Coordinates of C-alpha atoms in Angstrom, one line a residue:
X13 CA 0.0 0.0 0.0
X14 CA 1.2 3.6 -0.9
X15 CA 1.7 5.7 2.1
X16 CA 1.9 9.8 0.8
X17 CA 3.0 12.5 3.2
X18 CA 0.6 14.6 4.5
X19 CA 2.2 17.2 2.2
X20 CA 1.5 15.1 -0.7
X21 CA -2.5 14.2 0.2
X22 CA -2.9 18.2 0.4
X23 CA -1.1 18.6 -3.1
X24 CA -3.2 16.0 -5.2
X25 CA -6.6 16.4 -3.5
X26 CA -5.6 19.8 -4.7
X27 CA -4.8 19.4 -7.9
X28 CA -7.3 16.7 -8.6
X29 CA -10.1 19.7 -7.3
X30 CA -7.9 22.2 -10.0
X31 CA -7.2 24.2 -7.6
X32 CA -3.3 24.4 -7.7
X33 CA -1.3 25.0 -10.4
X34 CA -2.5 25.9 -14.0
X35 CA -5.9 26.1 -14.2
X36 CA -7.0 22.8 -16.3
X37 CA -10.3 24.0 -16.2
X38 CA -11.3 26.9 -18.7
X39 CA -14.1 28.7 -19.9
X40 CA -17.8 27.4 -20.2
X41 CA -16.6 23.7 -21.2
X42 CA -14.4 23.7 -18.8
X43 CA -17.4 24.5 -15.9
X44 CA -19.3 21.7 -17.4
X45 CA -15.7 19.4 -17.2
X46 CA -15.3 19.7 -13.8
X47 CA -18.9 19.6 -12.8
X48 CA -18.8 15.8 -14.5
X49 CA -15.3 15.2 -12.7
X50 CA -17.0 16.1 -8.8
X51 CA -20.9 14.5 -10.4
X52 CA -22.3 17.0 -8.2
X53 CA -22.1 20.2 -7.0
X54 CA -24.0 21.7 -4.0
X55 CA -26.7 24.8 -5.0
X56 CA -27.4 27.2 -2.2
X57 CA -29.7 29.7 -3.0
X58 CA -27.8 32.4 -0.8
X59 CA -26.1 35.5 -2.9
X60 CA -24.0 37.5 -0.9
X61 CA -21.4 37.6 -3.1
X62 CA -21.9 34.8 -5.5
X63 CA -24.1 31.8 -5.1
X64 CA -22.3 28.6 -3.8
X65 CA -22.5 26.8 -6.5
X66 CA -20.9 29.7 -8.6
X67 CA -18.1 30.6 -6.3
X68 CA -17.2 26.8 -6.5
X69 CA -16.9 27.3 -10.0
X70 CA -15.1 30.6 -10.0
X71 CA -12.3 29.0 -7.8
X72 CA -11.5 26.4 -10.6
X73 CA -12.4 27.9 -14.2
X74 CA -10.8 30.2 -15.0
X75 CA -12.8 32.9 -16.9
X76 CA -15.8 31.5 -15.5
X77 CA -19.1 33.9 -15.6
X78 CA -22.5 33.4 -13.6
X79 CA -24.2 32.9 -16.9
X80 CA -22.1 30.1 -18.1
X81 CA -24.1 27.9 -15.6
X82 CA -27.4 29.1 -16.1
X83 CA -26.5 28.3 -19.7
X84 CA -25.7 24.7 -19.4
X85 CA -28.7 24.3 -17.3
X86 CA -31.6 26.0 -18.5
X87 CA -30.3 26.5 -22.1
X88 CA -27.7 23.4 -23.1
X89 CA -29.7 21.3 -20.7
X90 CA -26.2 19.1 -20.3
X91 CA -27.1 19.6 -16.0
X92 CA -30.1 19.3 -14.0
X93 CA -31.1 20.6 -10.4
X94 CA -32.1 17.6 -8.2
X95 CA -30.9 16.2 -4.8
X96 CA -27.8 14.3 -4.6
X97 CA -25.9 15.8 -1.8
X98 CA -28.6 18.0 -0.7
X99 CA -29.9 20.0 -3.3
X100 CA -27.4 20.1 -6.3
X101 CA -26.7 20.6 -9.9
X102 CA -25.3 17.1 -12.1
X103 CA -24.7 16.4 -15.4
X104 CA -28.0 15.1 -17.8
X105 CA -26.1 12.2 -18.3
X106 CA -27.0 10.7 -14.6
X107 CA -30.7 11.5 -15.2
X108 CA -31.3 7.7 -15.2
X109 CA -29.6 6.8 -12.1
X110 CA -32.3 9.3 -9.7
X111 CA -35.2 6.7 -11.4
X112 CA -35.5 5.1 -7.7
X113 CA -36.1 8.2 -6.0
X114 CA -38.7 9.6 -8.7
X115 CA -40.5 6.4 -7.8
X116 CA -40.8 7.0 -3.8
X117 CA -41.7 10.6 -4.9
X118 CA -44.5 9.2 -7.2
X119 CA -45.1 6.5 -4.4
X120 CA -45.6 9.2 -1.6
X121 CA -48.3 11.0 -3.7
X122 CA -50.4 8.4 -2.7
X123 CA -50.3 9.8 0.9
X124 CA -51.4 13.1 0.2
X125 CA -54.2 13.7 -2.2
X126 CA -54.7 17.0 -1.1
X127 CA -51.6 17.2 -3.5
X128 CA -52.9 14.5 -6.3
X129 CA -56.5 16.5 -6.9
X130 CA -54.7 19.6 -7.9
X131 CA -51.7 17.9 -10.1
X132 CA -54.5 17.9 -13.7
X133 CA -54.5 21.3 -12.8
X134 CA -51.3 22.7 -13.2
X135 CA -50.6 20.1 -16.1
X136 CA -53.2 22.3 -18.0
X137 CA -52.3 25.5 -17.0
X138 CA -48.5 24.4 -18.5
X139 CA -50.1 23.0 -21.5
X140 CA -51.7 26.6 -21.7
X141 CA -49.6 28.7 -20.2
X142 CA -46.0 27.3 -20.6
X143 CA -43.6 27.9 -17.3
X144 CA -45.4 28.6 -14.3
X145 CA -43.6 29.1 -10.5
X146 CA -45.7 28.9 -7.8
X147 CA -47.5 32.1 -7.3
X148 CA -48.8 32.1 -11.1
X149 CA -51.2 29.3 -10.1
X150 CA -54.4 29.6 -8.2
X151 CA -54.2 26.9 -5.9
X152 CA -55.7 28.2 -2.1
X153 CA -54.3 26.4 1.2
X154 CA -51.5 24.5 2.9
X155 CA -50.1 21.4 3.5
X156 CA -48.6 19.1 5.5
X157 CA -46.6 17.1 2.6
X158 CA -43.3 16.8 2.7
X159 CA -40.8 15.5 -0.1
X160 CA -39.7 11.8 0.1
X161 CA -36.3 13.1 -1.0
X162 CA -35.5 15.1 1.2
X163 CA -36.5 18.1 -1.1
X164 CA -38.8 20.1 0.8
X165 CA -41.4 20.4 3.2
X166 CA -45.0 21.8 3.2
X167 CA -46.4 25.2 3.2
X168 CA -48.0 26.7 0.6
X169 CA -50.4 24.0 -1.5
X170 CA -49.4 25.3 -4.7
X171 CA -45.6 25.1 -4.7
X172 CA -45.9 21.6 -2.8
X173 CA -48.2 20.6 -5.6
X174 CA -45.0 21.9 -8.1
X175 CA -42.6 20.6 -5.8
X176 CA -44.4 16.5 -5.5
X177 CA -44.3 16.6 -9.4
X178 CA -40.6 17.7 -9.8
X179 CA -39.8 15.1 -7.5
X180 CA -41.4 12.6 -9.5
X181 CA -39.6 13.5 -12.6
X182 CA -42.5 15.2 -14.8
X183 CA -41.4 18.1 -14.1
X184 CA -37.9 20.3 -14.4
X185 CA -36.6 23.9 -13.1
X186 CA -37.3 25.6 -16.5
X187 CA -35.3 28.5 -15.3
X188 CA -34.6 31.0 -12.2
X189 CA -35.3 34.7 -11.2
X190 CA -33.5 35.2 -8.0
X191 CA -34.5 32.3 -5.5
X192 CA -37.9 31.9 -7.3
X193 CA -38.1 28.8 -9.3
X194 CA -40.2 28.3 -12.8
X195 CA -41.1 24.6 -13.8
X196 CA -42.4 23.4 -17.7
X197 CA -42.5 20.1 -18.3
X198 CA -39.5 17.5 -18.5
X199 CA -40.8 15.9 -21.8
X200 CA -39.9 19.5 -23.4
X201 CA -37.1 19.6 -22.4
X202 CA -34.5 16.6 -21.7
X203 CA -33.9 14.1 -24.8
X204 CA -36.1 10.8 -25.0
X205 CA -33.4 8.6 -24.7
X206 CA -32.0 10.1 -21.4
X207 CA -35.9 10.8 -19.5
X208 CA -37.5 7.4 -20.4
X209 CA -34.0 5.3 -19.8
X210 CA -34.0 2.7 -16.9
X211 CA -32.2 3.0 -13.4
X212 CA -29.0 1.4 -14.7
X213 CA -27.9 -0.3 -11.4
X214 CA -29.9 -3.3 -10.3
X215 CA -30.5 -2.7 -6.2
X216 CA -30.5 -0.3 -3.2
X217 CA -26.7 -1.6 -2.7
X218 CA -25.5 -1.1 -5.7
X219 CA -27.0 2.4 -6.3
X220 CA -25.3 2.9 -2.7
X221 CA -22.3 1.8 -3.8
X222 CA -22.2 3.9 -6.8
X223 CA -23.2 7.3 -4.8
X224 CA -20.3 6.7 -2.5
X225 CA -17.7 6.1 -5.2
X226 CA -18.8 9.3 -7.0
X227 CA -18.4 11.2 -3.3
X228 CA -14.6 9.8 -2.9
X229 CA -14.0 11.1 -6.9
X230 CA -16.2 14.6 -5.3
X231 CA -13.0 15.4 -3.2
X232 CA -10.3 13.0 -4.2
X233 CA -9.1 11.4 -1.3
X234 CA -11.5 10.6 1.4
X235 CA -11.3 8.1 4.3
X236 CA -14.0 5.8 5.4
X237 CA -15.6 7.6 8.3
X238 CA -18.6 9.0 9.7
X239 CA -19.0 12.3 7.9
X240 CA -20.8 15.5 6.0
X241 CA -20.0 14.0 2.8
X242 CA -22.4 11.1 3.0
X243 CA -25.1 13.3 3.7
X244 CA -28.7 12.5 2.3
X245 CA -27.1 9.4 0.8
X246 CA -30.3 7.2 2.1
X247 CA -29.7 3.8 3.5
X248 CA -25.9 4.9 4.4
X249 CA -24.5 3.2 7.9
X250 CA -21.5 2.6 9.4
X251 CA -22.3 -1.5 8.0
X252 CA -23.1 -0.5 4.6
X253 CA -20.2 1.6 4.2
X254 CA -18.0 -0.4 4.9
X255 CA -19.5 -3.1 3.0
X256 CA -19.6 -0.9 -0.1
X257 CA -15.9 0.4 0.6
X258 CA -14.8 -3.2 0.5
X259 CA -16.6 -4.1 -2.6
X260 CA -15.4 -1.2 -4.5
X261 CA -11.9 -1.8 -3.6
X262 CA -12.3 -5.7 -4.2
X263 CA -14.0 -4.3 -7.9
X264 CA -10.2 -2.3 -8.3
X265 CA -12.8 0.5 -8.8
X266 CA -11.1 2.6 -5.8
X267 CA -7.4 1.7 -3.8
X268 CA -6.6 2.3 -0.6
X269 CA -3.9 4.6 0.4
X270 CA -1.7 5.8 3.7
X271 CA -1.6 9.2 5.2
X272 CA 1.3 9.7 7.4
X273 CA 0.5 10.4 11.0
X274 CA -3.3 9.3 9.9
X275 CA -4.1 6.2 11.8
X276 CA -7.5 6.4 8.9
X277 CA -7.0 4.5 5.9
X278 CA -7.9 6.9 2.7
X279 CA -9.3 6.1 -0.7
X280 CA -8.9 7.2 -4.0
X281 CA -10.4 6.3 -7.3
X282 CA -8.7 3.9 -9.1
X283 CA -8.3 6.1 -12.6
X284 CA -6.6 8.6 -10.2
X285 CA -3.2 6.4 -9.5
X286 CA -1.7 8.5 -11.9
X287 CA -2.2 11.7 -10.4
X288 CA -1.1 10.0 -6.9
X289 CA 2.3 9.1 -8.7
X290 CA 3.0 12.1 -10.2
X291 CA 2.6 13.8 -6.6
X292 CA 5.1 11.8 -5.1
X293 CA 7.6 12.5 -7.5
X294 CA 7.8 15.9 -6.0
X295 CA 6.4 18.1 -8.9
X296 CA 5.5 21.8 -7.1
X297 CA 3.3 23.4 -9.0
X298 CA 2.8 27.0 -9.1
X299 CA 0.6 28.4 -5.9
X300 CA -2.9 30.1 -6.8
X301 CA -4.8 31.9 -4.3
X302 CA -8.9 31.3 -4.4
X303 CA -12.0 31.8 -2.2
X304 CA -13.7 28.2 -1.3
X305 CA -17.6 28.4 -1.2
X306 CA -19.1 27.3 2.4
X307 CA -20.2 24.1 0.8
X308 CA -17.5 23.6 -1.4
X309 CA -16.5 19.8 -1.6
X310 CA -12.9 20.6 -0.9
X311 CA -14.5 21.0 2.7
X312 CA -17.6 18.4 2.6
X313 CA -15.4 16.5 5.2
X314 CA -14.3 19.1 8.3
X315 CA -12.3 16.7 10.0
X316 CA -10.2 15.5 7.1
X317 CA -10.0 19.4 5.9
X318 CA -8.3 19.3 9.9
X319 CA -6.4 16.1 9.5
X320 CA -4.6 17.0 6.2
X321 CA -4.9 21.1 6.5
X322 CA -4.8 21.9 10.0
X323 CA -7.7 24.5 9.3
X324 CA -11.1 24.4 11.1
X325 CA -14.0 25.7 9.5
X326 CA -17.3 26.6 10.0
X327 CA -20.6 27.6 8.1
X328 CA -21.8 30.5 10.6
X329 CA -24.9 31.7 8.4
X330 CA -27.2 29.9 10.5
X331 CA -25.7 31.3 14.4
X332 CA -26.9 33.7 16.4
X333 CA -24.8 36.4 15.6
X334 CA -24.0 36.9 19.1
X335 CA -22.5 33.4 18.9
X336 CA -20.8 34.1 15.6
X337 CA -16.2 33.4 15.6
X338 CA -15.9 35.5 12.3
X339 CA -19.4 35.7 10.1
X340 CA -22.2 35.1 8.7
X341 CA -21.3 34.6 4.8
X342 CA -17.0 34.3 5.3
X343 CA -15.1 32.3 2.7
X344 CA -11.7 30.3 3.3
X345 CA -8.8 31.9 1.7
X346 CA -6.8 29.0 0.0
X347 CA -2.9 29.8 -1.4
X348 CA -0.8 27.8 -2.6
X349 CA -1.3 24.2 -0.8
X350 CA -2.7 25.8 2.9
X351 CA -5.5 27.9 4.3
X352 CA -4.6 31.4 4.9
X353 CA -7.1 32.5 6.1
X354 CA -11.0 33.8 5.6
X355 CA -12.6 36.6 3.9
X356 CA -16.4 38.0 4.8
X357 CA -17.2 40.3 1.4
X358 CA -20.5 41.2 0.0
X359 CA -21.5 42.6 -3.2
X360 CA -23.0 45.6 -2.8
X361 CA -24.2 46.1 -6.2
X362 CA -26.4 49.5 -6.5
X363 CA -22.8 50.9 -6.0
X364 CA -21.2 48.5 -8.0
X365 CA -18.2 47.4 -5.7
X366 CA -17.7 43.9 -3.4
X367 CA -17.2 45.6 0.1
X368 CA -14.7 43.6 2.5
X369 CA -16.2 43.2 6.2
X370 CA -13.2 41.5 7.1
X371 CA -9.9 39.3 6.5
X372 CA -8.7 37.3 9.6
X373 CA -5.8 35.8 9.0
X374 CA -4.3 32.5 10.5
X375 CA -2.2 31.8 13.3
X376 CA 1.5 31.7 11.8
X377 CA 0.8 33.2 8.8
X378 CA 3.2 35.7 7.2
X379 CA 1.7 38.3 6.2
X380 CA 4.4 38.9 3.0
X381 CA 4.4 41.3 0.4
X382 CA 4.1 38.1 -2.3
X383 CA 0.5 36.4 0.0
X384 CA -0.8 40.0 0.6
X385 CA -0.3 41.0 -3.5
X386 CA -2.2 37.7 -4.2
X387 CA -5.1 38.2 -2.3
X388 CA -5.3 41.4 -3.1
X389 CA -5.4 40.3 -7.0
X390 CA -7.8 37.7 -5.8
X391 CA -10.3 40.1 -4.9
X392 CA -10.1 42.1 -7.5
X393 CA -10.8 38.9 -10.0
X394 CA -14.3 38.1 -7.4
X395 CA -15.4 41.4 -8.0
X396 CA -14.7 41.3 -11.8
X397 CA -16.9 37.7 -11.3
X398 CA -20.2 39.7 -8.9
X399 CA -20.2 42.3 -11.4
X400 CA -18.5 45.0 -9.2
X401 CA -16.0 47.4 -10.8
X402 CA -14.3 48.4 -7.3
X403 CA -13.3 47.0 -3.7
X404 CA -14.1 48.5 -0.9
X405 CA -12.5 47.5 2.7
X406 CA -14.1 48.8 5.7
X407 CA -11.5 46.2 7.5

C-alpha cells in the first residue's frame, strides 16, 4: 500500500479539485468538465457575493461567468437541479440513475391527495400557459406534505403541488429569477433517450455503492468515516459503508492509500493512481490563491479538511450572531497548498463594488508582500466575477 505525506495528500486532492497549479479548467466547457469530474455540486440559493454553486466554479475555471451555468442548465440542458448531496446541480447524463427516487416521490403522492387532486391542474395550466412558478397558479391552502427526497417540506399547496411533481420527474426547473423557481414540463425539455432510460444499477446496494464512489471522486481522497460527505445518501450506515468500501476496492474501482500520521486508511479512485504518482515525484506546481464556497466539496469533510490542513472551519450563516467566531457569509482563503485564512465580502451592487467586512488571518501566517499582493489580486478577480467594478475595505 502507498503511504503519501501529508504534504502530498494536500497537493493531489488539490490538484485533482484544480485548484493548484495551472488552471485545467477553462471557460464554459471547462465548468461543465469539472462539474462531470465532482458529479455534483452543492446549489445554495444564498447571494452574498456569489451563489455557492458559482463561487465553486469561480475557484476552478478560469474565466468562468454566472451565466455560463445558467447556460448549461436551463439552455444546453447538459445539468439538472435535483438532490444528490442535498440540493445540487449534475450532469443530464446521470438522469437515469435518480429513477428510484422519482419512484418513492410518485409512491408518496399516494399519501397526500390533497396534492394529487390539484396535479391535472397545473398540467393544464403548463399545456396553456408554458412555465409557471408557484405564485402564477391559483391553488388556495397549505399542507402538510413533505418531499420523500429530502426536497422540501409543506407550506403553501401550490408550490408543494409543483414541488411532488418535480420530485417525480414530470417536471424540471425551467429557469430562475432570484430564488424563485419556474417549472415546464420534462418531456420539453431533456432528450427521449435520457428521460425514459432505466435505473442502470440493479438494487439499493449497488446504487449505494455507486453514490459513495462518486463522493470519494467529489474530493479525491476521502477516508472511510462517519462524515458530511455522505449526507442525504439514504440507506448509508457505518455496516453499509463499509461493505460498499470493501466491494469497490475488491471491484479495483477505488485503492486504498496511507496518510502519514493518519491512523484512517484513505481512498482514492482507481483512474486517479496517476495523479497520486506524479505527486510523489515531488512536482511543485505553481501556488494560486482562491476563495472556497461554504459548501464547497474541498470541505464536505471538516475533520479530514483538519487532518490533512490543520484548518477548522465553519458555516456560521445559520448562528446567532452573538454566537458568531468570524461571520455570517466568510469564505476560506486557499494559497498555494494551505488555508490562509477567511474573507467575509458582499456585493453591494447598487454601488457596483464587493465591500470587505473582514480578512482574519491565521495563526502563523506571514503576512508577506508576495501572499498580501495575491489576495489582493484575488479580490479584485471576485469582483470582476459579482459584477463589481471596485473594492471596498471597511477592514
Amino acid at each position: 500500500m502507498i503511504t503519501l505525506t501529508n504534504q502530498q495528500a494536500r497537493r493531489f486532492i488539490l490538484l485533482k479539485q484544480g485548484l493548484l497549479g495551472e488552471h485545467k479548467f477553462i471557460g464554459k466547457q471547462g465548468a461543465l468538465e469539472f462539474i462531470r469530474q465532482a458529479s455534483c455540486i452543492q446549489f445554495d440559493p444564498v447571494d452574498l457575493c456569489g451563489k455557492n454553486a458559482e463561487i465553486v466554479l469561480n475557484a476552478r475555471v478560469k474565466n468562468f461567468k454566472k451565466d455560463m451555468l445558467h447556460e448549461l442548465l436551463y439552455e444546453d440542458r447538459e445539468l439538472f437541479d435535483y438532490p444528490d448531496k442535498q440540493l445540487s446541480i449534475i450532469p443530464i447524463e446521470y438522469w437515469a440513475y435518480f429513477e428510484r427516487f422519482r419512484e418513492v416521490a410518485r409512491m408518496n403522492l399516494k399519501k397526500h391527495p390533497e396534492i394529487e387532486e390539484h396535479i391535472e391542474t397545473v398540467r393544464r395550466y403548463i399545456e396553456e400557459n408554458g412555465a409557471v412558478c408557484s405564485n402564477d397558479i391559483m391553488i388556495e391552502g397549505s399542507t402538510s406534505w413533505r418531499s420523500a427526497i429530502n426536497w422540501s417540506a409543506g407550506g403553501k399547496l401550490s408550490r408543494s403541488v409543483l414541488e411532488q411533481m418535480y420530485s417525480s420527474g414530470d417536471l424540471v426547473v425551467h429557469h430562475k429569477r432570484g430564488t424563485r423557481r419556474y417549472y415546464d414540463f420534462a418531456v420539453r425539455h431533456i432528450p427521449s433517450d435520457v428521460l425514459n432510460a432505466s435505473e442502470p444499477l440493479p438494487d439499493d446496494f449497488e446504487h449505494l455503492k455507486w453514490r459513495i464512489h462518486r463522493r470519494v471522486g467529489a474530493i479525491g481522497l476521502l477516508w472511510n468515516r462517519v462524515s458530511d460527505a455522505w449526507l442525504n445518501i439514504g440507506g448509508v450506515t457505518t455496516d453499509s459503508r463499509n461493505r460498499a468500501f470493501e466491494e469497490l476496492a475488491a471491484e479495483e474501482k477505488i485503492v486504498e492509500l496511507g496518510v502519514e500520521g493518519i491512523k484512517s486508511r484513505f481512498y482514492v479512485h482507481a483512474e486517479d493512481m496517476e495523479l497520486v504518482r506524479d505527486t510523489m515525484q515531488g512536482l511543485e506546481p505553481k501556488p494560486r490563491c482562491e476563495f472556497i464556497a461554504p459548501l464547497d466539496m474541498l470541505i464536505w469533510d471538516r475533520k479530514l479538511i483538519k487532518a490533512l490542513f490543520d484548518f477548522d472551519y465553519g458555516w456560521e450563516i445559520y448562528v446567532p450572531s452573538h454566537k458568531r467566531k468570524y461571520g455570517a457569509y466568510v469564505l476560506p482563503i486557499l494559497y498555494g497548498e494551505r488555508f490562509v485564512g477567511r474573507v467575509e465580502s458582499v456585493c453591494e451592487r447598487d454601488k457596483g463594488a464587493l465591500v470587505v467586512r473582514n480578512i482574519w488571518w491565521e495563526d502563523g501566517v506571514k503576512r508577506t508582500n508576495t501572499l498580501e499582493k495575491a489576495v489582493g489580486l484575488c479580490l479584485d478577480r471576485f469582483a470582476m466575477f459579482n459584477g463589481c467594478g471596485t473594492v471596498e475595505k471597511v477592514l
